[in-house]
Amino acid sequence: MHIHPLTRRNREGAVYQRQDVVEEQIRFALTLKSTDMIKRARIRDYTGPDYLKEECLVYLIRDYKRRGERDVIEELSKILLARCSKYINDGLQALSTGKGDHSCTVDHAFQDVVDGLFEQIMDLQSDRGDFLQVRFQVVLEKLRISAFNRYVEDLNRSKEAKPWTSVSGHERNPEEEDKEHRTSNAGLPQEEGLSTEQQALNREALGEVLDFIEEPQRTAFILRHGYDWPIETKDPRLPSISKFFRRTPRTISEWLKKAEETIEKLRKERT
Amino acid sequence: MNERTRRETIEDVLNAYVDSATESSYTALTEWIQRYPEYEKELTDFTVSWSLRETLPRSADAKEVDEETLVLRGMSVVQSILNKEEQEGIGKRRSFSGILGEGKACGMSIQKLADATELSVVLVRKLDRRLIRFASIPAEAINNLAWAVARSFDEVADYLRGQPTLSASTQYKADKTPELSEPEDFFEAVRNDETLPEEWRERWLALAPPEI
């Protein structure tokens, strides 16, 4: 049974290749009647030997679409959605933070991801969905992040910090600003050169206080303390928080200082 | 590069980027910007969103949605896509414009067509010009072509049954149009095609009828 090869090339010019196990599964599935193939596709235990990988399901949907068998296409699509819909939805829940009901935002983002996924699968006139047959999960994650990217700006516009009546403005000493504008460590360990494990732990600890910080300070804070982004860099080709927001390093430092003061006050209140 | 090509290319880069990094990281971002400086903005915006998505907490008021509901929502999107295509009648009403023409409509070069069908460029050209005797063409070759150009088996077969054509770019000095020689046998063409990879030649020749 001939399996149609992938034709899309990566940036290095090499044609994408399916994993051997995916090719074997496709070969086997094509020998089955559609009813038996669907029964097999419904197996959810991914550790079992009879499980058909998502990459295989993508090929089968495209194959049945060429044959024009809509019932089978819909069944396979339903099976694929059952496997990944919770993953998609859970990964977009961060869009639900902030003031007000953002469940619509999450729903729209979810539909965007599904639309992006199936547009590629169903587009028989191009090979842009080829990578779905190579690394399905990677493409799904990319679609999820891209959808988040599209909606996060709306989220940030509506974001207001949780009220914190004990927060007072910090009266800065102008002489201190020049010395301190590159540092941002009030109440937090020195971030330079932290291991990825420590960064992950920091992010976990950050999660519970982020609702108290308003945008754009919050994003700057996450990048600085969760991912070790520099405020500024000497090399203009390298990314920095200052470059991303198109603000001076001094402004970024002030944002971070404000966020840290908020967190410090929160900690004191809780102890 | 037109907008559609650029968008598809950045999607390829982002796929590879996500594939290479298990989570958002500044180090990975700097490496990828150095590799693809023309996509610095897209890579940076994407990484910032990736970081936020990993870090922002879920709202305590966020509604839990069960899998069945999510699948129903997803299927409404899938059905919209399928319905839209049926209404547009993709490939149904448009006349068949030749193998190369249909390949071009799908954004495929002749080389890509050859790769997709496990034929050589030479064979694809011959089939496009109907210089291969239809009765000798194996069903698998027709199926491969149909798959590659996203048209039905019957449409491709009907085309291949037609009269041979001259190459549009060929110029002749004769007073009258030269006549084409008899169409070639498919398997003979495969045997004689020095540009066809050996693996593919063997596969096609395995389908040849036994010699009497």
Short mmCIF file of C-alpha atoms in Angstrom, two decimals:
data_model
loop_
_atom_site.label_atom_id
_atom_site.label_comp_id
_atom_site.label_asym_id
_atom_site.label_seq_id
_atom_site.Cartn_x
_atom_site.Cartn_y
_atom_site.Cartn_z
CA MET A 1 0.00 0.00 0.00
CA HIS A 2 1.57 3.25 -1.11
CA ILE A 3 1.90 5.97 1.49
CA HIS A 4 2.17 9.40 -0.01
CA PRO A 5 5.41 11.06 0.99
CA LEU A 6 5.69 14.41 2.65
CA THR A 7 6.95 17.18 0.42
CA ARG A 8 7.50 20.18 2.68
CA ARG A 9 11.08 21.08 3.40
CA ASN A 10 12.56 22.51 6.57
CA ARG A 11 14.66 25.65 6.50
CA GLU A 12 17.77 23.59 5.80
CA GLY A 13 16.15 22.21 2.65
CA ALA A 14 15.57 18.65 3.87
CA VAL A 15 12.13 17.12 3.28
CA TYR A 16 10.26 16.36 6.50
CA GLN A 17 10.15 12.66 7.37
CA ARG A 18 7.58 10.78 9.37
CA GLN A 19 8.74 8.55 12.20
CA ASP A 20 8.97 4.87 11.22
CA VAL A 21 6.28 3.93 13.72
CA VAL A 22 3.90 6.44 12.14
CA GLU A 23 4.55 5.05 8.66
CA GLU A 24 3.87 1.50 9.96
CA GLN A 25 0.64 2.61 11.61
CA ILE A 26 -0.53 4.36 8.43
CA ARG A 27 0.30 1.30 6.35
CA PHE A 28 -1.65 -0.91 8.71
CA ALA A 29 -4.62 1.43 9.05
CA LEU A 30 -5.01 1.66 5.27
CA THR A 31 -5.51 -2.11 5.10
CA LEU A 32 -8.55 -1.88 7.38
CA LYS A 33 -12.13 -1.18 6.45
CA SER A 34 -13.11 2.29 7.62
CA THR A 35 -15.31 0.95 10.45
CA ASP A 36 -12.45 -1.14 11.84
CA MET A 37 -9.99 1.69 11.38
CA ILE A 38 -12.23 4.05 13.37
CA LYS A 39 -12.59 1.47 16.11
CA ARG A 40 -8.83 1.28 16.34
CA ALA A 41 -8.44 5.06 16.27
CA ARG A 42 -10.75 5.33 19.28
CA ILE A 43 -8.22 3.57 21.53
CA ARG A 44 -7.07 6.18 24.05
CA ASP A 45 -4.35 4.25 25.90
CA TYR A 46 -1.26 5.76 24.32
CA THR A 47 1.02 3.25 25.99
CA GLY A 48 -0.68 0.27 24.35
CA PRO A 49 0.57 -1.36 21.13
CA ASP A 50 -2.70 -0.70 19.25
CA TYR A 51 -2.72 3.05 19.79
CA LEU A 52 -2.69 5.10 16.59
CA LYS A 53 -0.59 8.21 17.00
CA GLU A 54 -1.99 11.63 16.20
CA GLU A 55 0.43 11.95 13.29
CA CYS A 56 -1.18 8.85 11.79
CA LEU A 57 -4.70 10.23 12.35
CA VAL A 58 -3.75 13.40 10.45
CA TYR A 59 -2.70 11.32 7.44
CA LEU A 60 -5.90 9.28 7.60
CA ILE A 61 -8.12 12.37 7.74
CA ARG A 62 -6.37 13.74 4.64
CA ASP A 63 -6.63 10.40 2.88
CA TYR A 64 -10.35 10.11 3.52
CA LYS A 65 -10.85 13.69 2.53
CA ARG A 66 -9.36 12.88 -0.86
CA ARG A 67 -11.81 10.01 -1.14
CA GLY A 68 -14.63 12.40 -0.22
CA GLU A 69 -15.92 10.30 2.69
CA ARG A 70 -17.24 12.97 4.98
CA ASP A 71 -18.63 10.63 7.65
CA VAL A 72 -15.23 9.09 8.20
CA ILE A 73 -13.53 12.50 8.15
CA GLU A 74 -15.87 13.72 10.88
CA GLU A 75 -15.39 10.62 13.01
CA LEU A 76 -11.63 10.85 12.83
CA SER A 77 -11.74 14.58 13.53
CA LYS A 78 -13.89 13.94 16.58
CA ILE A 79 -11.40 11.36 17.82
CA LEU A 80 -8.48 13.72 17.32
CA LEU A 81 -10.33 16.52 19.12
CA ALA A 82 -11.18 14.24 22.02
CA ARG A 83 -7.47 13.63 22.48
CA CYS A 84 -6.32 17.21 22.40
CA SER A 85 -9.22 19.50 23.35
CA LYS A 86 -8.49 19.50 27.10
CA TYR A 87 -4.83 20.13 26.41
CA ILE A 88 -5.72 23.11 24.21
CA ASN A 89 -8.26 24.52 26.66
CA ASP A 90 -6.15 24.06 29.78
CA GLY A 91 -3.22 25.80 28.13
CA LEU A 92 -5.31 28.88 27.46
CA GLN A 93 -6.67 29.30 30.98
CA ALA A 94 -4.08 31.96 31.73
CA LEU A 95 -6.26 34.16 29.50
CA SER A 96 -8.92 33.91 32.18
CA THR A 97 -6.94 36.01 34.66
CA GLY A 98 -7.72 39.63 35.30
CA LYS A 99 -10.82 41.56 36.09
CA GLY A 100 -14.09 40.48 34.59
CA ASP A 101 -15.29 37.35 32.89
CA HIS A 102 -12.79 36.19 30.31
CA SER A 103 -14.41 32.86 29.53
CA CYS A 104 -15.35 34.25 26.08
CA THR A 105 -11.71 35.07 25.44
CA VAL A 106 -10.71 31.52 26.31
CA ASP A 107 -13.47 30.13 24.07
CA HIS A 108 -12.40 32.30 21.14
CA ALA A 109 -8.78 31.35 21.59
CA PHE A 110 -9.79 27.67 21.74
CA GLN A 111 -11.69 27.99 18.49
CA ASP A 112 -8.72 29.77 16.92
CA VAL A 113 -6.46 26.87 17.78
CA VAL A 114 -8.90 24.27 16.42
CA ASP A 115 -9.40 26.35 13.29
CA GLY A 116 -5.64 26.70 12.74
CA LEU A 117 -5.15 22.99 13.30
CA PHE A 118 -7.87 21.70 10.99
CA GLU A 119 -7.28 24.31 8.30
CA GLN A 120 -3.84 22.79 7.88
CA ILE A 121 -5.08 19.21 8.05
CA MET A 122 -7.88 19.76 5.52
CA ASP A 123 -5.86 21.85 3.07
CA LEU A 124 -5.11 19.24 0.44
CA GLN A 125 -3.87 21.88 -1.97
CA SER A 126 -0.73 22.59 0.02
CA ASP A 127 1.79 20.82 2.20
CA ARG A 128 1.86 23.42 4.97
CA GLY A 129 0.43 20.87 7.39
CA ASP A 130 3.15 18.29 6.73
CA PHE A 131 4.87 18.88 10.06
CA LEU A 132 1.67 17.74 11.80
CA GLN A 133 2.55 14.26 10.56
CA VAL A 134 6.05 14.60 11.98
CA ARG A 135 5.55 16.24 15.40
CA PHE A 136 1.85 16.82 16.03
CA GLN A 137 2.28 17.94 19.62
CA VAL A 138 4.83 20.59 18.69
CA VAL A 139 2.53 22.17 16.11
CA LEU A 140 -0.35 22.08 18.58
CA GLU A 141 1.74 23.84 21.21
CA LYS A 142 2.80 26.45 18.69
CA LEU A 143 -0.83 27.08 17.72
CA ARG A 144 -1.74 27.37 21.39
CA ILE A 145 0.95 29.97 22.08
CA SER A 146 0.10 31.89 18.90
CA ALA A 147 -3.56 32.05 19.93
CA PHE A 148 -2.53 33.22 23.38
CA ASN A 149 -0.36 35.88 21.76
CA ARG A 150 -3.33 37.21 19.79
CA TYR A 151 -5.59 37.53 22.83
CA VAL A 152 -3.15 38.50 25.56
CA GLU A 153 -3.11 42.12 24.45
CA ASP A 154 -6.86 42.32 25.04
CA LEU A 155 -6.31 40.70 28.38
CA ASN A 156 -3.61 43.18 29.35
CA ARG A 157 -5.74 46.15 28.35
CA SER A 158 -8.46 45.04 30.72
CA LYS A 159 -6.06 43.99 33.44
CA GLU A 160 -6.32 45.89 36.66
CA ALA A 161 -4.36 44.89 39.68
CA LYS A 162 -6.26 43.47 42.60
CA PRO A 163 -6.97 46.31 44.99
CA TRP A 164 -4.31 46.72 47.60
CA THR A 165 -5.27 49.60 49.87
CA SER A 166 -2.05 49.49 51.89
CA VAL A 167 0.12 50.10 48.85
CA SER A 168 1.58 53.61 48.95
CA GLY A 169 3.66 55.32 46.37
CA HIS A 170 7.39 54.90 46.78
CA GLU A 171 9.14 58.26 47.13
CA ARG A 172 12.29 57.79 45.16
CA ASN A 173 15.53 59.56 45.85
CA PRO A 174 16.73 60.84 42.44
CA GLU A 175 20.35 60.13 43.42
CA GLU A 176 19.50 56.50 44.10
CA GLU A 177 17.93 56.08 40.66
CA ASP A 178 21.22 56.46 38.81
CA LYS A 179 22.91 53.86 41.01
CA GLU A 180 20.03 51.43 41.10
CA HIS A 181 18.43 51.53 37.71
CA ARG A 182 20.05 48.28 36.67
CA THR A 183 19.14 46.38 39.81
CA SER A 184 15.76 45.07 40.73
CA ASN A 185 16.11 42.70 43.58
CA ALA A 186 14.10 44.05 46.48
CA GLY A 187 13.06 41.01 48.48
CA LEU A 188 14.21 38.53 45.81
CA PRO A 189 17.39 36.55 45.36
CA GLN A 190 19.97 37.73 42.85
CA GLU A 191 18.77 36.48 39.46
CA GLU A 192 21.93 36.59 37.43
CA GLY A 193 22.93 33.15 36.11
CA LEU A 194 20.18 31.20 37.88
CA SER A 195 19.74 27.60 36.83
CA THR A 196 16.63 26.67 34.84
CA GLU A 197 15.38 24.73 37.85
CA GLN A 198 15.63 27.77 40.06
CA GLN A 199 13.93 29.89 37.43
CA ALA A 200 11.08 27.38 37.31
CA LEU A 201 10.73 27.51 41.08
CA ASN A 202 10.69 31.29 40.97
CA ARG A 203 7.92 31.21 38.39
CA GLU A 204 5.91 28.91 40.61
CA ALA A 205 6.30 31.26 43.54
CA LEU A 206 5.44 34.22 41.32
CA GLY A 207 2.15 32.75 40.22
CA GLU A 208 0.27 33.55 43.39
CA VAL A 209 1.26 37.22 43.52
CA LEU A 210 0.93 38.16 39.86
CA ASP A 211 -2.70 39.16 40.15
CA PHE A 212 -1.57 42.03 42.36
CA ILE A 213 0.63 43.57 39.67
CA GLU A 214 -0.80 45.57 36.81
CA GLU A 215 0.39 45.55 33.22
CA PRO A 216 2.86 46.23 31.73
CA GLN A 217 4.85 45.92 34.95
CA ARG A 218 3.65 42.36 35.31
CA THR A 219 5.02 41.16 31.98
CA ALA A 220 8.33 42.95 32.62
CA PHE A 221 8.47 41.33 36.04
CA ILE A 222 7.79 37.83 34.66
CA LEU A 223 10.46 38.19 32.01
CA ARG A 224 13.02 39.50 34.50
CA HIS A 225 12.43 37.18 37.42
CA GLY A 226 10.91 34.16 35.75
CA TYR A 227 13.10 33.96 32.66
CA ASP A 228 16.21 35.97 33.50
CA TRP A 229 15.79 38.49 30.69
CA PRO A 230 18.20 41.42 31.01
CA ILE A 231 16.77 44.91 31.32
CA GLU A 232 19.13 46.08 28.62
CA THR A 233 22.06 44.66 26.65
CA LYS A 234 25.15 46.21 25.10
CA ASP A 235 24.73 44.12 21.96
CA PRO A 236 21.78 45.63 20.03
CA ARG A 237 21.12 42.29 18.31
CA LEU A 238 20.18 40.65 21.60
CA PRO A 239 16.67 40.90 23.06
CA SER A 240 16.05 42.77 26.29
CA ILE A 241 13.05 43.95 28.28
CA SER A 242 13.83 47.55 27.36
CA LYS A 243 13.95 46.68 23.66
CA PHE A 244 10.73 44.64 23.78
CA PHE A 245 8.71 47.42 25.39
CA ARG A 246 10.59 50.19 23.57
CA ARG A 247 11.16 51.99 26.83
CA THR A 248 14.33 53.21 28.45
CA PRO A 249 16.11 50.95 30.93
CA ARG A 250 15.31 53.51 33.60
CA THR A 251 11.58 53.17 32.95
CA ILE A 252 11.83 49.38 33.05
CA SER A 253 13.71 49.56 36.35
CA GLU A 254 10.98 51.75 37.78
CA TRP A 255 8.35 49.27 36.69
CA LEU A 256 10.22 46.42 38.31
CA LYS A 257 10.79 48.40 41.46
CA LYS A 258 7.07 49.16 41.69
CA ALA A 259 6.18 45.49 41.18
CA GLU A 260 8.67 44.39 43.81
CA GLU A 261 7.39 46.90 46.33
CA THR A 262 3.89 45.56 45.81
CA ILE A 263 5.08 42.03 46.41
CA GLU A 264 7.09 43.06 49.45
CA LYS A 265 4.07 44.70 51.00
CA LEU A 266 2.01 41.62 50.26
CA ARG A 267 4.53 39.40 51.95
CA LYS A 268 4.67 41.58 55.02
CA GLU A 269 0.92 41.60 55.26
CA ARG A 270 0.81 37.83 55.06
CA THR A 271 3.47 37.19 57.71
CA MET B 1 8.35 37.17 -0.75
CA ASN B 2 4.59 37.64 -0.66
CA GLU B 3 2.67 37.81 2.60
CA ARG B 4 1.31 34.26 2.36
CA THR B 5 4.76 32.76 1.71
CA ARG B 6 6.28 34.78 4.55
CA ARG B 7 3.53 33.66 6.94
CA GLU B 8 4.05 30.03 6.01
CA THR B 9 7.81 30.35 6.42
CA ILE B 10 7.55 31.96 9.87
CA GLU B 11 5.19 29.15 10.87
CA ASP B 12 7.88 26.65 9.85
CA VAL B 13 10.47 28.55 11.90
CA LEU B 14 8.17 28.70 14.94
CA ASN B 15 7.44 24.97 14.64
CA ALA B 16 11.14 24.24 14.65
CA TYR B 17 11.69 26.71 17.51
CA VAL B 18 9.10 25.07 19.75
CA ASP B 19 10.43 21.66 18.77
CA SER B 20 13.95 22.59 19.86
CA ALA B 21 13.11 24.14 23.24
CA THR B 22 11.13 22.28 25.91
CA GLU B 23 10.06 25.58 27.45
CA SER B 24 10.42 29.28 26.91
CA SER B 25 13.97 30.44 27.54
CA TYR B 26 15.99 33.59 26.93
CA THR B 27 18.98 31.55 25.77
CA ALA B 28 16.94 29.71 23.13
CA LEU B 29 15.45 32.99 21.93
CA THR B 30 18.87 34.61 21.44
CA GLU B 31 20.12 31.56 19.53
CA TRP B 32 17.13 31.59 17.23
CA ILE B 33 17.30 35.32 16.61
CA GLN B 34 20.90 34.87 15.58
CA ARG B 35 19.84 32.09 13.24
CA TYR B 36 16.86 33.99 11.81
CA PRO B 37 17.43 37.72 12.38
CA GLU B 38 14.70 38.54 9.84
CA TYR B 39 12.18 37.02 12.29
CA GLU B 40 13.47 38.74 15.41
CA LYS B 41 10.16 40.47 16.14
CA GLU B 42 8.03 37.37 15.58
CA LEU B 43 10.34 35.18 17.66
CA THR B 44 10.45 37.72 20.48
CA ASP B 45 6.69 38.31 20.58
CA PHE B 46 6.11 34.57 20.48
CA THR B 47 8.56 33.94 23.32
CA VAL B 48 7.03 36.62 25.52
CA SER B 49 3.59 35.05 25.03
CA TRP B 50 5.06 31.64 25.68
CA SER B 51 6.53 32.91 28.95
CA LEU B 52 3.27 34.51 30.02
CA ARG B 53 1.30 31.41 29.15
CA GLU B 54 3.59 29.29 31.29
CA THR B 55 3.53 31.64 34.25
CA LEU B 56 0.17 33.38 34.55
CA PRO B 57 -2.13 31.59 36.91
CA ARG B 58 -5.55 30.41 36.02
CA SER B 59 -8.30 32.54 37.47
CA ALA B 60 -10.00 31.07 40.50
CA ASP B 61 -13.29 31.85 38.76
CA ALA B 62 -12.34 30.04 35.56
CA LYS B 63 -15.05 27.62 34.51
CA GLU B 64 -14.24 23.95 34.20
CA VAL B 65 -15.38 22.62 30.85
CA ASP B 66 -15.77 18.91 30.21
CA GLU B 67 -14.24 17.12 27.25
CA GLU B 68 -17.55 16.41 25.55
CA THR B 69 -18.42 20.12 25.43
CA LEU B 70 -14.99 20.99 24.11
CA VAL B 71 -15.24 18.35 21.38
CA LEU B 72 -18.64 19.71 20.34
CA ARG B 73 -17.22 23.22 20.14
CA GLY B 74 -14.26 21.95 18.14
CA MET B 75 -16.47 19.97 15.77
CA SER B 76 -18.51 23.08 14.96
CA VAL B 77 -15.26 24.61 13.69
CA VAL B 78 -14.39 21.48 11.70
CA GLN B 79 -17.83 21.35 10.14
CA SER B 80 -17.59 25.01 9.19
CA ILE B 81 -14.38 24.28 7.34
CA LEU B 82 -15.90 21.29 5.54
CA ASN B 83 -19.12 23.12 4.69
CA LYS B 84 -17.26 26.12 3.35
CA GLU B 85 -15.21 23.90 1.06
CA GLU B 86 -18.30 22.10 -0.19
CA GLN B 87 -20.03 25.37 -0.95
CA GLU B 88 -17.01 26.67 -2.78
CA GLY B 89 -16.89 23.36 -4.66
CA ILE B 90 -13.17 23.19 -4.49
CA GLY B 91 -11.87 21.23 -7.47
CA LYS B 92 -15.34 20.20 -8.61
CA ARG B 93 -16.32 22.87 -11.12
CA ARG B 94 -12.89 24.10 -12.15
CA SER B 95 -11.70 22.39 -15.36
CA PHE B 96 -8.56 20.28 -15.25
CA SER B 97 -5.62 22.33 -16.46
CA GLY B 98 -3.07 19.59 -16.94
CA ILE B 99 -0.73 17.89 -14.49
CA LEU B 100 1.70 20.79 -14.32
CA GLY B 101 -1.11 23.35 -14.28
CA GLU B 102 -2.86 21.63 -11.39
CA GLY B 103 0.41 21.23 -9.58
CA LYS B 104 1.09 24.93 -9.99
CA ALA B 105 -2.39 25.69 -8.62
CA CYS B 106 -1.36 23.77 -5.51
CA GLY B 107 1.87 25.72 -5.25
CA MET B 108 3.95 22.77 -6.42
CA SER B 109 6.95 23.00 -8.69
CA ILE B 110 7.53 20.19 -11.14
CA GLN B 111 10.27 18.86 -8.88
CA LYS B 112 7.91 18.78 -5.92
CA LEU B 113 5.34 17.01 -8.04
CA ALA B 114 7.92 14.45 -9.04
CA ASP B 115 8.94 13.92 -5.40
CA ALA B 116 5.33 13.62 -4.26
CA THR B 117 4.46 11.04 -6.91
CA GLU B 118 7.74 9.10 -6.87
CA LEU B 119 8.26 9.84 -10.53
CA SER B 120 11.02 11.78 -12.25
CA VAL B 121 10.64 15.28 -13.69
CA VAL B 122 11.00 13.71 -17.13
CA LEU B 123 8.12 11.29 -16.50
CA VAL B 124 5.91 14.01 -15.05
CA ARG B 125 6.46 16.12 -18.16
CA LYS B 126 5.66 13.19 -20.42
CA LEU B 127 2.47 12.47 -18.49
CA ASP B 128 1.50 16.13 -18.58
CA ARG B 129 1.87 16.11 -22.38
CA ARG B 130 0.14 12.73 -22.60
CA LEU B 131 3.08 11.13 -24.32
CA ILE B 132 2.56 7.93 -22.32
CA ARG B 133 0.04 5.39 -23.54
CA PHE B 134 -2.88 5.56 -21.13
CA ALA B 135 -3.53 1.82 -21.06
CA SER B 136 -0.01 1.22 -19.77
CA ILE B 137 -0.20 3.68 -16.86
CA PRO B 138 -0.66 1.80 -13.56
CA ALA B 139 -3.55 2.89 -11.36
CA GLU B 140 -1.09 3.69 -8.61
CA ALA B 141 0.60 6.33 -10.74
CA ILE B 142 -2.76 7.94 -11.49
CA ASN B 143 -3.64 7.77 -7.80
CA ASN B 144 -0.34 9.38 -6.84
CA LEU B 145 -0.91 12.20 -9.30
CA ALA B 146 -4.48 12.71 -8.05
CA TRP B 147 -3.23 12.89 -4.48
CA ALA B 148 -0.48 15.34 -5.32
CA VAL B 149 -2.69 17.79 -7.24
CA ALA B 150 -5.71 17.33 -4.95
CA ARG B 151 -8.05 16.21 -7.71
CA SER B 152 -9.99 12.98 -8.12
CA PHE B 153 -8.67 9.83 -9.73
CA ASP B 154 -11.26 10.09 -12.50
CA GLU B 155 -10.33 13.66 -13.38
CA VAL B 156 -6.67 12.76 -13.74
CA ALA B 157 -7.47 9.59 -15.68
CA ASP B 158 -9.74 11.50 -18.08
CA TYR B 159 -6.96 13.97 -18.71
CA LEU B 160 -4.36 11.30 -19.35
CA ARG B 161 -6.65 9.60 -21.88
CA GLY B 162 -6.53 12.69 -24.08
CA GLN B 163 -4.47 13.33 -27.19
CA PRO B 164 -0.75 13.99 -26.87
CA THR B 165 0.28 17.60 -26.95
CA LEU B 166 3.35 19.45 -28.12
CA SER B 167 5.37 21.41 -25.64
CA ALA B 168 4.14 25.02 -25.57
CA SER B 169 7.69 26.36 -25.58
CA THR B 170 8.99 24.33 -28.52
CA GLN B 171 9.52 26.18 -31.81
CA TYR B 172 9.49 24.50 -35.21
CA LYS B 173 10.92 25.49 -38.56
CA ALA B 174 8.72 23.12 -40.58
CA ASP B 175 5.93 24.45 -42.77
CA LYS B 176 3.37 22.35 -41.00
CA THR B 177 3.09 21.19 -37.39
CA PRO B 178 5.18 18.09 -36.87
CA GLU B 179 3.39 14.93 -35.93
CA LEU B 180 4.00 13.32 -32.60
CA SER B 181 5.31 9.76 -32.45
CA GLU B 182 3.30 6.99 -30.87
CA PRO B 183 2.84 7.37 -27.11
CA GLU B 184 5.39 5.49 -25.09
CA ASP B 185 4.72 2.56 -22.82
CA PHE B 186 4.85 3.66 -19.17
CA PHE B 187 7.13 0.89 -18.03
CA GLU B 188 9.41 1.33 -21.01
CA ALA B 189 9.69 5.00 -20.12
CA VAL B 190 10.53 4.02 -16.52
CA ARG B 191 13.21 1.58 -17.69
CA ASN B 192 14.85 4.15 -19.92
CA ASP B 193 14.69 7.10 -17.55
CA GLU B 194 18.16 7.58 -16.18
CA THR B 195 17.02 10.35 -13.86
CA LEU B 196 14.61 8.18 -11.91
CA PRO B 197 15.96 7.01 -8.53
CA GLU B 198 16.63 3.26 -8.60
CA GLU B 199 14.39 2.59 -5.60
CA TRP B 200 11.43 4.15 -7.37
CA ARG B 201 12.25 2.43 -10.68
CA GLU B 202 12.14 -0.97 -8.97
CA ARG B 203 8.86 -0.16 -7.30
CA TRP B 204 7.22 0.84 -10.58
CA LEU B 205 8.65 -2.05 -12.55
CA ALA B 206 7.28 -4.44 -9.94
CA LEU B 207 3.84 -3.42 -11.20
CA ALA B 208 4.65 -4.17 -14.85
CA PRO B 209 2.69 -6.99 -16.46
CA PRO B 210 4.75 -10.15 -17.08
CA GLU B 211 6.43 -10.22 -20.48
CA ILE B 212 4.97 -12.77 -22.82
#
